[in-house]
GROMACS .gro file of C-alpha atoms in nm:
model
  306
    1MET     CA    1  -2.807   5.440  -8.738
    2GLY     CA    2  -3.006   5.334  -9.024
    3ASN     CA    3  -3.061   4.931  -9.056
    4PHE     CA    4  -2.875   4.861  -8.718
    5GLN     CA    5  -3.031   4.617  -8.521
    6VAL     CA    6  -2.977   4.672  -8.179
    7ARG     CA    7  -3.023   4.365  -7.891
    8THR     CA    8  -3.234   4.426  -7.646
    9ASP     CA    9  -3.475   4.160  -7.384
   10LEU     CA   10  -3.731   4.417  -7.294
   11ALA     CA   11  -4.032   4.437  -7.460
   12LEU     CA   12  -4.078   4.812  -7.382
   13GLU     CA   13  -3.758   4.873  -7.579
   14ALA     CA   14  -3.876   4.677  -7.889
   15ARG     CA   15  -4.167   4.854  -7.847
   16GLU     CA   16  -3.977   5.147  -7.886
   17SER     CA   17  -3.790   5.073  -8.204
   18ILE     CA   18  -4.104   4.991  -8.352
   19SER     CA   19  -4.245   5.342  -8.293
   20GLU     CA   20  -3.895   5.538  -8.420
   21ALA     CA   21  -3.942   5.374  -8.722
   22ASP     CA   22  -4.301   5.538  -8.744
   23SER     CA   23  -4.443   5.204  -8.764
   24GLU     CA   24  -4.794   5.144  -8.719
   25LEU     CA   25  -4.851   4.826  -8.495
   26ARG     CA   26  -5.159   4.641  -8.451
   27GLY     CA   27  -5.273   4.414  -8.171
   28VAL     CA   28  -4.961   4.575  -7.853
   29ARG     CA   29  -5.151   4.749  -7.614
   30VAL     CA   30  -4.906   4.980  -7.395
   31GLU     CA   31  -5.042   5.107  -7.032
   32GLU     CA   32  -4.800   5.294  -6.877
   33TYR     CA   33  -4.809   5.486  -6.489
   34TYR     CA   34  -4.587   5.611  -6.243
   35LYS     CA   35  -4.556   5.573  -5.889
   36GLU     CA   36  -4.467   5.871  -5.744
   37ASP     CA   37  -4.340   5.783  -5.363
   38GLU     CA   38  -4.128   5.528  -5.482
   39ASP     CA   39  -4.006   5.686  -5.809
   40VAL     CA   40  -4.090   5.370  -5.980
   41ARG     CA   41  -4.251   5.406  -6.353
   42VAL     CA   42  -4.415   5.045  -6.486
   43THR     CA   43  -4.459   5.024  -6.842
   44LYS     CA   44  -4.730   4.701  -6.948
   45VAL     CA   45  -4.687   4.634  -7.335
   46MET     CA   46  -4.918   4.297  -7.415
   47ILE     CA   47  -4.909   4.117  -7.709
   48ASP     CA   48  -5.229   3.999  -7.850
   49THR     CA   49  -5.200   3.859  -8.180
   50LYS     CA   50  -4.902   3.632  -8.379
   51ASN     CA   51  -4.833   3.906  -8.630
   52ALA     CA   52  -4.770   4.168  -8.348
   53ALA     CA   53  -4.540   3.925  -8.223
   54LYS     CA   54  -4.329   3.841  -8.507
   55ALA     CA   55  -4.269   4.243  -8.560
   56MET     CA   56  -4.169   4.247  -8.180
   57GLY     CA   57  -4.003   3.935  -8.198
   58LYS     CA   58  -4.155   3.859  -7.843
   59PRO     CA   59  -4.384   3.575  -7.780
   60MET     CA   60  -4.774   3.689  -7.748
   61GLY     CA   61  -4.793   3.770  -7.334
   62ILE     CA   62  -4.763   4.028  -7.082
   63TYR     CA   63  -4.501   4.237  -7.033
   64VAL     CA   64  -4.459   4.470  -6.708
   65THR     CA   65  -4.135   4.688  -6.767
   66MET     CA   66  -4.023   4.884  -6.381
   67GLU     CA   67  -3.796   5.159  -6.488
   68ALA     CA   68  -3.627   5.263  -6.100
   69PRO     CA   69  -3.346   5.474  -6.141
   70ALA     CA   70  -3.252   5.465  -5.743
   71MET     CA   71  -3.187   5.053  -5.770
   72VAL     CA   72  -2.830   5.133  -5.822
   73GLU     CA   73  -2.791   5.353  -5.514
   74PRO     CA   74  -2.642   5.189  -5.187
   75ASP     CA   75  -2.963   5.124  -4.960
   76GLU     CA   76  -2.936   4.973  -4.637
   77ASP     CA   77  -3.254   4.844  -4.696
   78TYR     CA   78  -3.190   4.670  -5.055
   79HIS     CA   79  -3.452   4.910  -5.163
   80ARG     CA   80  -3.728   4.761  -4.960
   81GLU     CA   81  -4.000   5.034  -5.157
   82ILE     CA   82  -3.916   4.881  -5.477
   83SER     CA   83  -3.926   4.550  -5.341
   84GLU     CA   84  -4.290   4.613  -5.239
   85CYS     CA   85  -4.401   4.744  -5.611
   86PHE     CA   86  -4.224   4.445  -5.772
   87ALA     CA   87  -4.424   4.237  -5.533
   88GLU     CA   88  -4.744   4.361  -5.623
   89GLU     CA   89  -4.672   4.344  -5.992
   90LEU     CA   90  -4.598   4.009  -5.984
   91ILE     CA   91  -4.843   3.863  -5.785
   92ASN     CA   92  -5.089   3.996  -6.084
   93LEU     CA   93  -4.920   3.763  -6.272
   94LEU     CA   94  -4.879   3.440  -6.112
   95PRO     CA   95  -5.175   3.236  -6.231
   96GLY     CA   96  -5.454   3.105  -6.034
   97PRO     CA   97  -5.655   3.259  -5.688
   98GLU     CA   98  -5.500   3.290  -5.367
   99LYS     CA   99  -5.458   2.980  -5.275
  100GLU     CA  100  -5.182   2.722  -5.120
  101GLN     CA  101  -4.918   2.632  -5.428
  102SER     CA  102  -4.587   2.440  -5.511
  103VAL     CA  103  -4.344   2.763  -5.661
  104LEU     CA  104  -4.039   2.617  -5.775
  105VAL     CA  105  -3.783   2.936  -5.841
  106VAL     CA  106  -3.502   2.864  -6.156
  107GLY     CA  107  -3.218   3.101  -6.096
  108LEU     CA  108  -2.987   3.065  -6.413
  109GLY     CA  109  -2.684   3.202  -6.529
  110ASN     CA  110  -2.311   3.188  -6.481
  111ARG     CA  111  -2.218   3.224  -6.072
  112GLU     CA  112  -1.840   3.279  -6.165
  113VAL     CA  113  -1.936   3.562  -6.431
  114THR     CA  114  -2.067   3.857  -6.224
  115ALA     CA  115  -2.320   4.027  -6.520
  116ASP     CA  116  -2.449   3.704  -6.551
  117SER     CA  117  -2.527   3.592  -6.157
  118LEU     CA  118  -2.826   3.787  -6.072
  119GLY     CA  119  -3.060   3.447  -6.081
  120PRO     CA  120  -2.771   3.227  -5.920
  121GLN     CA  121  -2.750   3.471  -5.679
  122ALA     CA  122  -3.134   3.601  -5.633
  123VAL     CA  123  -3.158   3.218  -5.538
  124ASP     CA  124  -2.927   3.236  -5.223
  125ASN     CA  125  -3.174   3.460  -5.051
  126LEU     CA  126  -3.473   3.332  -5.145
  127PHE     CA  127  -3.752   3.192  -4.838
  128ILE     CA  128  -3.718   2.844  -4.906
  129THR     CA  129  -4.019   2.624  -4.728
  130ARG     CA  130  -4.086   2.303  -4.937
  131HIS     CA  131  -3.844   2.082  -4.757
  132ILE     CA  132  -3.955   2.219  -4.398
  133VAL     CA  133  -4.399   2.174  -4.509
  134ARG     CA  134  -4.342   1.834  -4.621
  135GLU     CA  135  -4.095   1.676  -4.345
  136TYR     CA  136  -4.309   1.904  -4.017
  137GLY     CA  137  -4.610   2.052  -4.187
  138LYS     CA  138  -4.773   2.396  -4.191
  139ALA     CA  139  -4.735   2.416  -3.791
  140ALA     CA  140  -4.389   2.395  -3.839
  141TYR     CA  141  -4.403   2.817  -3.960
  142ASN     CA  142  -4.699   2.835  -3.702
  143CYS     CA  143  -4.945   2.882  -3.998
  144GLU     CA  144  -5.282   2.766  -4.169
  145LYS     CA  145  -5.153   2.861  -4.552
  146MET     CA  146  -4.809   2.803  -4.693
  147ASN     CA  147  -4.609   2.811  -5.039
  148LEU     CA  148  -4.436   2.535  -5.088
  149VAL     CA  149  -4.108   2.721  -5.216
  150SER     CA  150  -3.808   2.484  -5.375
  151ALA     CA  151  -3.544   2.645  -5.580
  152LEU     CA  152  -3.311   2.542  -5.836
  153GLU     CA  153  -2.951   2.641  -5.992
  154PRO     CA  154  -2.943   2.475  -6.294
  155GLY     CA  155  -2.594   2.622  -6.396
  156VAL     CA  156  -2.498   2.622  -6.743
  157MET     CA  157  -2.435   2.411  -7.055
  158ALA     CA  158  -2.072   2.424  -7.030
  159LYS     CA  159  -2.050   2.310  -6.702
  160THR     CA  160  -2.313   2.017  -6.687
  161GLY     CA  161  -2.310   1.893  -7.059
  162MET     CA  162  -2.691   1.953  -7.023
  163GLU     CA  163  -2.933   2.194  -7.158
  164THR     CA  164  -3.058   2.423  -6.908
  165ALA     CA  165  -3.455   2.307  -7.029
  166GLU     CA  166  -3.338   1.946  -6.951
  167ILE     CA  167  -3.206   1.987  -6.612
  168VAL     CA  168  -3.559   2.199  -6.504
  169LYS     CA  169  -3.800   1.963  -6.729
  170GLY     CA  170  -3.683   1.649  -6.576
  171VAL     CA  171  -3.715   1.849  -6.192
  172VAL     CA  172  -4.076   2.012  -6.281
  173GLN     CA  173  -4.186   1.582  -6.356
  174GLU     CA  174  -4.008   1.483  -6.024
  175THR     CA  175  -4.171   1.799  -5.836
  176SER     CA  176  -4.469   1.902  -6.012
  177PRO     CA  177  -4.497   2.263  -5.917
  178ASP     CA  178  -4.789   2.465  -5.995
  179VAL     CA  179  -4.591   2.727  -6.180
  180VAL     CA  180  -4.239   2.792  -6.238
  181ILE     CA  181  -4.059   3.111  -6.138
  182VAL     CA  182  -3.716   3.199  -6.374
  183ILE     CA  183  -3.513   3.461  -6.324
  184ASP     CA  184  -3.198   3.558  -6.564
  185ALA     CA  185  -3.005   3.887  -6.674
  186LEU     CA  186  -3.076   4.008  -6.962
  187ALA     CA  187  -2.980   4.265  -7.207
  188ALA     CA  188  -3.057   4.604  -7.284
  189ARG     CA  189  -3.054   4.814  -7.579
  190SER     CA  190  -2.980   5.168  -7.357
  191THR     CA  191  -2.783   5.180  -7.079
  192LYS     CA  192  -2.971   5.423  -6.884
  193ARG     CA  193  -3.199   5.114  -6.826
  194LEU     CA  194  -2.856   4.858  -6.697
  195ASN     CA  195  -2.960   4.756  -6.348
  196ARG     CA  196  -3.233   5.013  -6.300
  197THR     CA  197  -3.516   4.786  -6.479
  198ILE     CA  198  -3.698   4.467  -6.427
  199GLN     CA  199  -3.911   4.276  -6.675
  200ILE     CA  200  -4.172   4.022  -6.531
  201THR     CA  201  -4.353   3.825  -6.813
  202ASN     CA  202  -4.585   3.573  -6.793
  203THR     CA  203  -4.422   3.449  -7.160
  204GLY     CA  204  -4.125   3.259  -7.015
  205ILE     CA  205  -3.745   3.301  -7.125
  206GLN     CA  206  -3.463   3.094  -7.364
  207PRO     CA  207  -3.162   3.125  -7.186
  208GLY     CA  208  -2.877   3.278  -7.326
  209SER     CA  209  -3.123   3.442  -7.582
  210GLY     CA  210  -2.924   3.816  -7.441
  211VAL     CA  211  -2.608   3.775  -7.582
  212GLY     CA  212  -2.718   3.576  -7.860
  213ASN     CA  213  -2.611   3.202  -7.704
  214HIS     CA  214  -2.966   3.059  -7.767
  215ARG     CA  215  -3.058   2.771  -7.589
  216ASN     CA  216  -3.400   2.609  -7.547
  217ALA     CA  217  -3.717   2.803  -7.412
  218LEU     CA  218  -3.861   2.802  -7.034
  219THR     CA  219  -4.242   2.805  -7.115
  220GLU     CA  220  -4.574   2.682  -7.065
  221GLU     CA  221  -4.597   2.490  -7.366
  222SER     CA  222  -4.221   2.308  -7.261
  223LEU     CA  223  -4.255   2.247  -6.926
  224GLY     CA  224  -4.622   2.184  -6.887
  225VAL     CA  225  -4.674   2.432  -6.585
  226PRO     CA  226  -4.709   2.820  -6.644
  227VAL     CA  227  -4.417   2.987  -6.649
  228ILE     CA  228  -4.341   3.396  -6.477
  229ALA     CA  229  -3.977   3.505  -6.627
  230ILE     CA  230  -3.803   3.820  -6.431
  231GLY     CA  231  -3.486   3.961  -6.548
  232ILE     CA  232  -3.302   4.296  -6.505
  233PRO     CA  233  -3.116   4.389  -6.786
  234THR     CA  234  -2.710   4.422  -6.691
  235VAL     CA  235  -2.544   4.416  -7.033
  236VAL     CA  236  -2.531   4.641  -7.352
  237ASP     CA  237  -2.431   4.555  -7.683
  238ALA     CA  238  -2.088   4.706  -7.730
  239ALA     CA  239  -2.193   4.859  -8.089
  240THR     CA  240  -2.520   4.986  -7.964
  241ILE     CA  241  -2.275   5.186  -7.750
  242VAL     CA  242  -2.057   5.343  -8.012
  243CYS     CA  243  -2.354   5.368  -8.284
  244ASP     CA  244  -2.528   5.568  -8.035
  245ALA     CA  245  -2.168   5.767  -7.917
  246LEU     CA  246  -2.180   5.839  -8.288
  247GLU     CA  247  -2.574   5.924  -8.342
  248LYS     CA  248  -2.547   6.207  -8.060
  249MET     CA  249  -2.240   6.351  -8.192
  250LEU     CA  250  -2.329   6.385  -8.535
  251GLU     CA  251  -2.675   6.511  -8.410
  252ASP     CA  252  -2.529   6.749  -8.218
  253GLU     CA  253  -2.323   6.890  -8.513
  254LYS     CA  254  -2.632   6.841  -8.740
  255ASP     CA  255  -2.413   6.670  -8.991
  256LEU     CA  256  -2.701   6.461  -9.170
  257ASP     CA  257  -2.480   6.308  -9.440
  258THR     CA  258  -2.182   6.148  -9.215
  259MET     CA  259  -2.518   6.047  -9.024
  260LYS     CA  260  -2.636   5.880  -9.371
  261TYR     CA  261  -2.249   5.750  -9.436
  262MET     CA  262  -2.259   5.607  -9.139
  263SER     CA  263  -2.587   5.412  -9.166
  264ARG     CA  264  -2.445   5.251  -9.482
  265GLN     CA  265  -2.090   5.149  -9.282
  266GLN     CA  266  -2.235   5.041  -8.979
  267LEU     CA  267  -2.159   4.690  -9.083
  268ASN     CA  268  -1.766   4.792  -9.150
  269PHE     CA  269  -1.730   4.648  -8.733
  270PRO     CA  270  -1.905   4.366  -8.725
  271GLU     CA  271  -1.688   4.221  -8.483
  272LEU     CA  272  -1.862   4.480  -8.211
  273ASN     CA  273  -2.181   4.234  -8.168
  274ASN     CA  274  -2.011   3.965  -8.008
  275MET     CA  275  -1.934   4.257  -7.725
  276TYR     CA  276  -2.101   4.328  -7.432
  277MET     CA  277  -2.016   4.573  -7.158
  278THR     CA  278  -2.133   4.640  -6.810
  279GLY     CA  279  -2.063   4.878  -6.551
  280LYS     CA  280  -1.713   4.862  -6.315
  281ASP     CA  281  -1.940   4.826  -5.995
  282ILE     CA  282  -2.133   4.559  -6.118
  283ASP     CA  283  -2.054   4.274  -5.785
  284ALA     CA  284  -2.171   4.558  -5.585
  285VAL     CA  285  -2.474   4.619  -5.776
  286ILE     CA  286  -2.554   4.266  -5.869
  287LYS     CA  287  -2.542   4.203  -5.520
  288ARG     CA  288  -2.776   4.472  -5.409
  289VAL     CA  289  -3.048   4.373  -5.697
  290SER     CA  290  -3.024   4.016  -5.679
  291PHE     CA  291  -3.138   4.087  -5.313
  292THR     CA  292  -3.434   4.304  -5.400
  293VAL     CA  293  -3.560   4.077  -5.634
  294SER     CA  294  -3.555   3.783  -5.436
  295GLU     CA  295  -3.691   4.028  -5.176
  296GLY     CA  296  -3.990   4.075  -5.413
  297ILE     CA  297  -4.055   3.733  -5.459
  298ASN     CA  298  -4.057   3.625  -5.093
  299LEU     CA  299  -4.325   3.923  -5.055
  300ALA     CA  300  -4.498   3.815  -5.340
  301LEU     CA  301  -4.544   3.500  -5.247
  302GLU     CA  302  -4.643   3.625  -4.833
  303MET     CA  303  -4.876   3.788  -4.977
  304ARG     CA  304  -5.094   3.568  -5.162
  305MET     CA  305  -5.126   3.413  -4.868
  306ASP     CA  306  -5.297   3.696  -4.635
   0.00000   0.00000   0.00000
């Protein structure tokens, strides 16, 4: 719709927007492959220059996007095959060689808002080991190598009165983890990617950015340790749905004049930019995909020790 700016946390969609505008962009590399057995398409977007980062609206780094349509479908094993694919991609982004590490997993979001509860629910299903290993040693798990995994659910500023970054930074200073993994719900620009896509990046995250509520960033620069961010888009901008529907209708009718008119008039409903939509079965979906994410993290940290 002309100059209409869609909101998205996915680097893949930001790259697609530039491609749609027929704009050449140097400093961005894209790799794509398809895992047929798992029905998962993986796209890796690598932003190498500051100019490319500015054009994309994303920090320099690596963004791995897994598109798995089956994620929204009920499954007794919570899509174990997708968790295994996710674990493999996560291992590739985790810093350091295959050695024991202290890992802090942070579940961002508001547990009482279903579409924003991905982080807290994923933390619920993690295999937490730090306290046991510190108290009884690795013999408690009958193994010689063991990652020390701890977890944090910082809540939201409206409840705590503190920035998420303040809470996480304090815990990092006290516990000295080797790496921080952050889980958060994201916003997409396309309904086809809602709850079907996992993004993993080594650039950290800005809590609340998906719905325009920008908070202090959680990055390696701000925390002093590498930060891996994991997210699943659970909401889409309402204005995006309206514009996509109008575009589709007008394209089918080949009404180019009306399309141009709507493009000029798109700012007449800016109130839609503060509305976000999600599916009616979001409670069941969040429970399912949060378990998929937590199992992927558990597998990744276990596989590093094998």
